[in-house]
Amino acid sequence: MTHMSSPKSIMVEAPATMANFGPGYDTFGLCIDRPVDILEIERLDGKGIELEVSKRGYKVPLDIDENTASVAARELLRLYGKDLRSISLRMWLRKGIRPGSGLGSSAASAVSGALGVASLLGLKDKKKILMAAAKGEAVSSGTPHLDNVSPCLFGGFTVVLDHRKLDILRIKPPQMKIVVCLPEMVIETAKARELIPKHVPVKTSISHSSWASGVVHGMKAGDISLVARCLRDEIAVPARKQLIEGFDSARKEALSAGALSFSISGSGPAVYSLAEINHESIGKAMVKGFREAGVKSKFFIAMPGKGARAKTQD
Ligand code: HSE
């Protein structure tokens, strides 16, 4: 953005993300191009933050201490040492990403809050924006983890190398189609995190190192079938699939329809597959699999996304 004075209002579009992405629990994340959250922020004269949530989107808390967008916005101001009493903001949020879906809903709102305020005030430090977004996301997930906020902010595929130092590796993924299926159920990330084992056998750790290396190499080399072959997980998926009624039957149907992989996005319940062909048929097969288990679901086909974008409104 190139403007001489600060704009009065900003619109941010923040996309969905798929955390863990196979073997990278709390480490890997992929930005996808849909769905998105939209946040408008306007600077007013007065004090404090006003928050409004569009009726056309999903419902989220309106309390500014509980909404991930307003918490992230406030944290960004705090990190820059801005006096909160001298700044007044009106925030209008339209939630396009269903909360509790496993598609980085709280992270997208948090990134939109932090990036929106930063853009409004001409603040550009990406690490501070990331830190503020992580703080915002933690309001909903219980603990700060960066594998949704990083790909949402930077776009593409990201690897959290060190979460304390906010050291993030950014990789441009190949143009691949991802079949995503969202069953009609909600999973709370904090609860799903309680199921993760505290310790894993060395054998599991070795397998995860191998698969994680394959995913990173495949992403860099544009080798979609290698990425798909390595989208495996013996830590989070086995512990969490019990939360997703119909997981096994959706998996079976997806693989029979030609999917090269099947995994949980973030803490679920969204599941996804990579494939070179037959994406529509694979999506329908997943829906059929869930239906056989008595669960309604919808599928869509996504591509890797470019990350959150802020646009000046005036
Ligand atoms: N890595 C986090 C988890 C992502 O799986 O709990 C939550 O969206």
CSV table of C-alpha atoms and ligand atoms in Angstrom, one decimal:
chain,number,residue,atom,x,y,z
A,1,MET,CA,0.0,0.0,0.0
A,2,THR,CA,1.4,3.4,-0.9
A,3,HIS,CA,-0.4,6.4,0.6
A,4,MET,CA,1.1,9.4,2.2
A,5,SER,CA,-1.4,9.7,5.1
A,6,SER,CA,-3.1,6.9,7.0
A,7,PRO,CA,-6.4,5.7,5.4
A,8,LYS,CA,-9.6,6.2,7.4
A,9,SER,CA,-10.8,2.7,6.6
A,10,ILE,CA,-9.4,-0.7,5.6
A,11,MET,CA,-10.9,-3.9,4.4
A,12,VAL,CA,-9.1,-7.2,5.0
A,13,GLU,CA,-9.9,-10.5,3.4
A,14,ALA,CA,-8.4,-13.4,5.4
A,15,PRO,CA,-8.5,-16.9,4.0
A,16,ALA,CA,-9.0,-20.4,5.5
A,17,THR,CA,-6.0,-22.5,6.3
A,18,MET,CA,-5.2,-26.2,6.9
A,19,ALA,CA,-3.0,-26.7,9.9
A,20,ASN,CA,-0.8,-29.8,10.6
A,21,PHE,CA,-1.0,-30.7,6.9
A,22,GLY,CA,-0.3,-34.4,7.4
A,23,PRO,CA,2.7,-35.1,9.6
A,24,GLY,CA,3.3,-31.5,10.7
A,25,TYR,CA,1.3,-31.2,13.9
A,26,ASP,CA,1.6,-27.6,15.1
A,27,THR,CA,4.2,-27.1,12.4
A,28,PHE,CA,2.9,-27.2,8.9
A,29,GLY,CA,0.1,-25.0,7.5
A,30,LEU,CA,-1.3,-24.4,4.1
A,31,CYS,CA,-3.3,-21.4,3.1
A,32,ILE,CA,-6.3,-22.1,0.8
A,33,ASP,CA,-8.1,-19.7,-1.4
A,34,ARG,CA,-11.6,-20.2,0.1
A,35,PRO,CA,-13.6,-19.6,2.3
A,36,VAL,CA,-12.6,-16.2,3.6
A,37,ASP,CA,-13.4,-13.9,6.5
A,38,ILE,CA,-13.9,-10.2,5.7
A,39,LEU,CA,-13.1,-7.5,8.2
A,40,GLU,CA,-13.7,-3.7,7.7
A,41,ILE,CA,-12.0,-1.4,10.2
A,42,GLU,CA,-12.7,2.3,10.4
A,43,ARG,CA,-10.9,4.8,12.5
A,44,LEU,CA,-13.3,7.1,14.4
A,45,ASP,CA,-12.9,10.0,16.8
A,46,GLY,CA,-13.5,8.9,20.3
A,47,LYS,CA,-12.3,6.0,22.4
A,48,GLY,CA,-12.3,2.2,22.4
A,49,ILE,CA,-13.2,-0.6,20.0
A,50,GLU,CA,-16.7,-1.2,18.7
A,51,LEU,CA,-17.4,-4.6,17.1
A,52,GLU,CA,-20.2,-5.6,14.9
A,53,VAL,CA,-20.7,-9.1,13.3
A,54,SER,CA,-22.6,-9.4,10.0
A,55,LYS,CA,-25.8,-11.4,10.2
A,56,ARG,CA,-24.9,-12.9,6.8
A,57,GLY,CA,-21.9,-14.7,8.3
A,58,TYR,CA,-21.4,-17.3,11.0
A,59,LYS,CA,-21.9,-16.2,14.6
A,60,VAL,CA,-18.9,-15.4,16.8
A,61,PRO,CA,-18.6,-13.7,20.2
A,62,LEU,CA,-19.3,-9.9,20.2
A,63,ASP,CA,-17.5,-9.3,23.4
A,64,ILE,CA,-14.2,-7.5,22.4
A,65,ASP,CA,-12.3,-9.6,25.1
A,66,GLU,CA,-13.5,-12.8,23.5
A,67,ASN,CA,-13.5,-12.1,19.8
A,68,THR,CA,-10.2,-13.1,18.1
A,69,ALA,CA,-10.3,-10.2,15.7
A,70,SER,CA,-10.6,-7.5,18.4
A,71,VAL,CA,-8.2,-9.2,20.8
A,72,ALA,CA,-5.6,-9.4,18.0
A,73,ALA,CA,-6.2,-5.7,17.0
A,74,ARG,CA,-5.8,-4.6,20.6
A,75,GLU,CA,-2.7,-6.7,21.0
A,76,LEU,CA,-1.1,-5.1,17.9
A,77,LEU,CA,-1.7,-1.7,19.3
A,78,ARG,CA,-0.2,-2.8,22.6
A,79,LEU,CA,2.9,-4.2,20.9
A,80,TYR,CA,3.5,-0.9,19.2
A,81,GLY,CA,3.1,1.0,22.5
A,82,LYS,CA,0.0,2.8,21.3
A,83,ASP,CA,-2.2,4.4,23.9
A,84,LEU,CA,-5.5,2.4,23.6
A,85,ARG,CA,-7.4,5.2,25.2
A,86,SER,CA,-6.6,7.6,22.4
A,87,ILE,CA,-7.6,5.3,19.5
A,88,SER,CA,-11.1,4.5,18.5
A,89,LEU,CA,-12.0,1.8,16.0
A,90,ARG,CA,-15.2,0.4,14.5
A,91,MET,CA,-14.8,-3.2,13.3
A,92,TRP,CA,-17.3,-5.0,11.1
A,93,LEU,CA,-16.7,-8.7,10.7
A,94,ARG,CA,-18.3,-11.0,8.2
A,95,LYS,CA,-17.4,-14.6,9.1
A,96,GLY,CA,-17.2,-16.7,6.0
A,97,ILE,CA,-15.2,-19.5,7.7
A,98,ARG,CA,-17.3,-21.7,10.0
A,99,PRO,CA,-16.0,-21.6,13.6
A,100,GLY,CA,-15.1,-25.1,14.8
A,101,SER,CA,-14.5,-26.4,11.3
A,102,GLY,CA,-10.8,-27.1,11.4
A,103,LEU,CA,-10.2,-24.5,8.6
A,104,GLY,CA,-8.5,-21.9,10.7
A,105,SER,CA,-11.6,-19.8,11.4
A,106,SER,CA,-10.3,-18.1,14.6
A,107,ALA,CA,-6.9,-17.6,13.0
A,108,ALA,CA,-8.4,-15.8,10.0
A,109,SER,CA,-10.3,-13.4,12.2
A,110,ALA,CA,-7.2,-12.8,14.3
A,111,VAL,CA,-5.0,-12.1,11.3
A,112,SER,CA,-7.7,-9.8,9.9
A,113,GLY,CA,-7.8,-7.8,13.2
A,114,ALA,CA,-4.0,-7.5,13.5
A,115,LEU,CA,-3.3,-6.8,9.8
A,116,GLY,CA,-6.3,-4.5,9.5
A,117,VAL,CA,-5.1,-2.2,12.4
A,118,ALA,CA,-1.5,-2.4,11.2
A,119,SER,CA,-2.5,-1.3,7.7
A,120,LEU,CA,-4.8,1.4,9.0
A,121,LEU,CA,-2.0,2.9,11.1
A,122,GLY,CA,0.8,2.2,8.5
A,123,LEU,CA,2.6,-0.3,10.8
A,124,LYS,CA,4.5,-2.9,8.8
A,125,ASP,CA,6.4,-5.3,11.1
A,126,LYS,CA,5.1,-8.7,10.1
A,127,LYS,CA,6.5,-10.4,13.2
A,128,LYS,CA,4.4,-8.1,15.4
A,129,ILE,CA,1.4,-8.7,13.3
A,130,LEU,CA,2.0,-12.5,13.6
A,131,MET,CA,2.5,-12.2,17.3
A,132,ALA,CA,-0.7,-10.2,17.8
A,133,ALA,CA,-2.7,-12.6,15.6
A,134,ALA,CA,-1.3,-15.6,17.6
A,135,LYS,CA,-2.5,-13.9,20.8
A,136,GLY,CA,-5.9,-13.3,19.3
A,137,GLU,CA,-6.2,-16.9,18.1
A,138,ALA,CA,-5.3,-18.3,21.6
A,139,VAL,CA,-8.5,-16.8,22.9
A,140,SER,CA,-10.4,-19.4,21.1
A,141,SER,CA,-8.0,-22.4,20.9
A,142,GLY,CA,-6.6,-22.1,24.4
A,143,THR,CA,-2.9,-22.1,23.5
A,144,PRO,CA,-1.0,-20.0,20.9
A,145,HIS,CA,0.1,-22.1,18.0
A,146,LEU,CA,1.2,-20.6,14.7
A,147,ASP,CA,0.3,-23.2,12.1
A,148,ASN,CA,-2.9,-21.4,11.1
A,149,VAL,CA,-2.0,-17.7,11.6
A,150,SER,CA,1.3,-18.1,9.6
A,151,PRO,CA,-0.1,-19.4,6.4
A,152,CYS,CA,-3.1,-17.1,6.7
A,153,LEU,CA,-0.8,-14.0,7.0
A,154,PHE,CA,1.9,-15.1,4.5
A,155,GLY,CA,0.0,-17.3,2.1
A,156,GLY,CA,1.2,-20.6,0.6
A,157,PHE,CA,2.8,-23.3,2.7
A,158,THR,CA,4.5,-22.5,6.0
A,159,VAL,CA,6.6,-24.4,8.4
A,160,VAL,CA,6.9,-23.1,12.0
A,161,LEU,CA,10.7,-23.6,12.7
A,162,ASP,CA,10.6,-22.0,16.1
A,163,HIS,CA,7.4,-20.7,17.6
A,164,ARG,CA,9.0,-18.7,20.4
A,165,LYS,CA,11.2,-16.8,17.9
A,166,LEU,CA,8.4,-16.6,15.4
A,167,ASP,CA,10.8,-18.2,12.9
A,168,ILE,CA,8.6,-19.2,9.9
A,169,LEU,CA,9.8,-20.9,6.7
A,170,ARG,CA,7.7,-19.9,3.7
A,171,ILE,CA,7.3,-22.2,0.7
A,172,LYS,CA,5.4,-21.6,-2.5
A,173,PRO,CA,3.3,-24.7,-3.0
A,174,PRO,CA,2.4,-26.2,-6.4
A,175,GLN,CA,-1.0,-25.3,-8.0
A,176,MET,CA,-2.8,-28.4,-6.7
A,177,LYS,CA,-6.5,-29.0,-6.2
A,178,ILE,CA,-7.5,-29.9,-2.6
A,179,VAL,CA,-10.8,-31.7,-2.1
A,180,VAL,CA,-12.2,-30.5,1.3
A,181,CYS,CA,-15.2,-32.0,3.0
A,182,LEU,CA,-16.9,-30.4,5.9
A,183,PRO,CA,-19.2,-32.5,8.0
A,184,GLU,CA,-22.0,-30.9,10.0
A,185,MET,CA,-20.4,-31.0,13.4
A,186,VAL,CA,-18.2,-28.7,15.5
A,187,ILE,CA,-15.0,-29.6,17.2
A,188,GLU,CA,-13.5,-27.4,19.8
A,189,THR,CA,-9.7,-27.1,19.2
A,190,ALA,CA,-9.0,-27.0,23.0
A,191,LYS,CA,-10.8,-30.3,23.5
A,192,ALA,CA,-9.1,-31.9,20.4
A,193,ARG,CA,-5.7,-30.9,21.8
A,194,GLU,CA,-6.4,-32.8,25.0
A,195,LEU,CA,-6.4,-36.0,23.0
A,196,ILE,CA,-2.9,-35.6,21.6
A,197,PRO,CA,-0.5,-38.1,23.3
A,198,LYS,CA,2.1,-36.5,25.5
A,199,HIS,CA,4.8,-39.0,24.3
A,200,VAL,CA,5.3,-40.9,21.1
A,201,PRO,CA,7.5,-43.9,20.4
A,202,VAL,CA,10.8,-43.3,18.6
A,203,LYS,CA,9.5,-45.4,15.7
A,204,THR,CA,6.6,-42.8,15.2
A,205,SER,CA,9.1,-39.9,15.4
A,206,ILE,CA,11.2,-41.5,12.7
A,207,SER,CA,8.2,-42.0,10.4
A,208,HIS,CA,7.1,-38.4,11.0
A,209,SER,CA,10.6,-37.1,10.1
A,210,SER,CA,10.5,-39.1,6.9
A,211,TRP,CA,7.0,-37.9,5.9
A,212,ALA,CA,7.6,-34.3,6.9
A,213,SER,CA,10.8,-34.2,4.8
A,214,GLY,CA,8.8,-35.7,1.9
A,215,VAL,CA,6.0,-33.1,2.2
A,216,VAL,CA,8.5,-30.2,2.3
A,217,HIS,CA,10.5,-31.5,-0.7
A,218,GLY,CA,7.3,-32.2,-2.6
A,219,MET,CA,6.0,-28.7,-2.0
A,220,LYS,CA,9.3,-27.2,-3.2
A,221,ALA,CA,9.7,-29.5,-6.2
A,222,GLY,CA,6.0,-29.2,-7.2
A,223,ASP,CA,5.6,-33.0,-6.8
A,224,ILE,CA,2.0,-33.3,-5.8
A,225,SER,CA,2.0,-37.1,-5.7
A,226,LEU,CA,5.0,-37.0,-3.3
A,227,VAL,CA,3.2,-34.6,-1.1
A,228,ALA,CA,0.1,-36.8,-1.1
A,229,ARG,CA,2.2,-39.9,-0.4
A,230,CYS,CA,3.6,-38.3,2.7
A,231,LEU,CA,0.4,-36.8,4.0
A,232,ARG,CA,0.4,-39.3,6.9
A,233,ASP,CA,0.1,-38.9,10.6
A,234,GLU,CA,0.4,-41.4,13.4
A,235,ILE,CA,0.1,-38.8,16.2
A,236,ALA,CA,-2.9,-36.5,15.8
A,237,VAL,CA,-5.2,-38.3,13.4
A,238,PRO,CA,-5.4,-41.7,15.2
A,239,ALA,CA,-6.1,-39.8,18.5
A,240,ARG,CA,-8.7,-37.5,17.0
A,241,LYS,CA,-10.6,-39.4,14.3
A,242,GLN,CA,-13.0,-40.7,17.1
A,243,LEU,CA,-14.3,-37.2,17.3
A,244,ILE,CA,-15.4,-37.3,13.6
A,245,GLU,CA,-18.3,-39.6,13.1
A,246,GLY,CA,-18.0,-41.1,9.6
A,247,PHE,CA,-14.3,-40.5,9.3
A,248,ASP,CA,-13.5,-44.1,8.3
A,249,SER,CA,-16.3,-44.5,5.8
A,250,ALA,CA,-15.5,-41.1,4.2
A,251,ARG,CA,-11.9,-42.1,4.0
A,252,LYS,CA,-12.7,-45.5,2.4
A,253,GLU,CA,-15.0,-43.8,-0.2
A,254,ALA,CA,-12.5,-41.1,-1.0
A,255,LEU,CA,-9.7,-43.6,-1.5
A,256,SER,CA,-11.9,-45.9,-3.7
A,257,ALA,CA,-12.7,-42.8,-5.8
A,258,GLY,CA,-9.0,-42.3,-6.5
A,259,ALA,CA,-7.9,-39.9,-3.7
A,260,LEU,CA,-4.1,-40.1,-3.1
A,261,SER,CA,-4.5,-39.2,0.6
A,262,PHE,CA,-7.0,-38.5,3.3
A,263,SER,CA,-6.4,-36.5,6.4
A,264,ILE,CA,-7.9,-34.1,9.0
A,265,SER,CA,-7.5,-30.4,8.6
A,266,GLY,CA,-6.3,-28.8,11.8
A,267,SER,CA,-8.3,-30.2,14.7
A,268,GLY,CA,-11.2,-31.1,12.4
A,269,PRO,CA,-13.9,-32.0,11.5
A,270,ALA,CA,-12.9,-30.9,8.0
A,271,VAL,CA,-11.1,-33.6,6.1
A,272,TYR,CA,-9.3,-33.4,2.8
A,273,SER,CA,-7.7,-35.3,0.0
A,274,LEU,CA,-5.1,-34.6,-2.7
A,275,ALA,CA,-5.6,-36.1,-6.1
A,276,GLU,CA,-4.4,-35.5,-9.6
A,277,ILE,CA,-7.8,-36.2,-11.3
A,278,ASN,CA,-11.5,-36.9,-10.4
A,279,HIS,CA,-11.7,-34.2,-7.8
A,280,GLU,CA,-15.5,-33.8,-8.1
A,281,SER,CA,-16.0,-37.5,-7.8
A,282,ILE,CA,-13.8,-37.7,-4.8
A,283,GLY,CA,-15.7,-34.9,-3.1
A,284,LYS,CA,-19.0,-36.7,-3.8
A,285,ALA,CA,-17.6,-39.9,-2.5
A,286,MET,CA,-16.6,-38.3,0.8
A,287,VAL,CA,-20.1,-36.9,1.2
A,288,LYS,CA,-21.5,-40.4,0.5
A,289,GLY,CA,-19.1,-41.9,3.1
A,290,PHE,CA,-20.3,-39.4,5.8
A,291,ARG,CA,-24.0,-40.0,4.7
A,292,GLU,CA,-23.5,-43.7,5.2
A,293,ALA,CA,-22.6,-42.9,8.8
A,294,GLY,CA,-25.6,-40.6,9.2
A,295,VAL,CA,-23.7,-37.4,9.0
A,296,LYS,CA,-24.5,-34.5,6.6
A,297,SER,CA,-21.5,-32.9,4.9
A,298,LYS,CA,-20.6,-30.6,2.0
A,299,PHE,CA,-17.5,-30.6,-0.1
A,300,PHE,CA,-15.6,-27.9,-2.1
A,301,ILE,CA,-12.4,-27.8,-4.1
A,302,ALA,CA,-9.8,-25.3,-3.0
A,303,MET,CA,-6.4,-24.2,-4.4
A,304,PRO,CA,-3.4,-22.9,-2.4
A,305,GLY,CA,-4.1,-19.3,-1.4
A,306,LYS,CA,-2.0,-16.1,-1.3
A,307,GLY,CA,-2.8,-15.1,2.3
A,308,ALA,CA,-4.6,-12.2,3.9
A,309,ARG,CA,-4.9,-8.9,1.9
A,310,ALA,CA,-5.6,-5.5,3.2
A,311,LYS,CA,-7.2,-2.9,0.9
A,312,THR,CA,-7.6,0.8,1.6
A,313,GLN,CA,-11.3,1.8,1.4
A,314,ASP,CA,-10.9,5.5,0.8
B,1,HSE,N1,-2.2,-27.5,15.2
B,1,HSE,C1,-3.5,-27.2,15.8
B,1,HSE,C2,-4.1,-28.5,16.3
B,1,HSE,C3,-4.3,-26.5,14.8
B,1,HSE,O1,-4.1,-29.4,15.5
B,1,HSE,O2,-4.6,-28.5,17.4
B,1,HSE,C4,-5.7,-26.2,15.3
B,1,HSE,O3,-6.5,-25.6,14.3
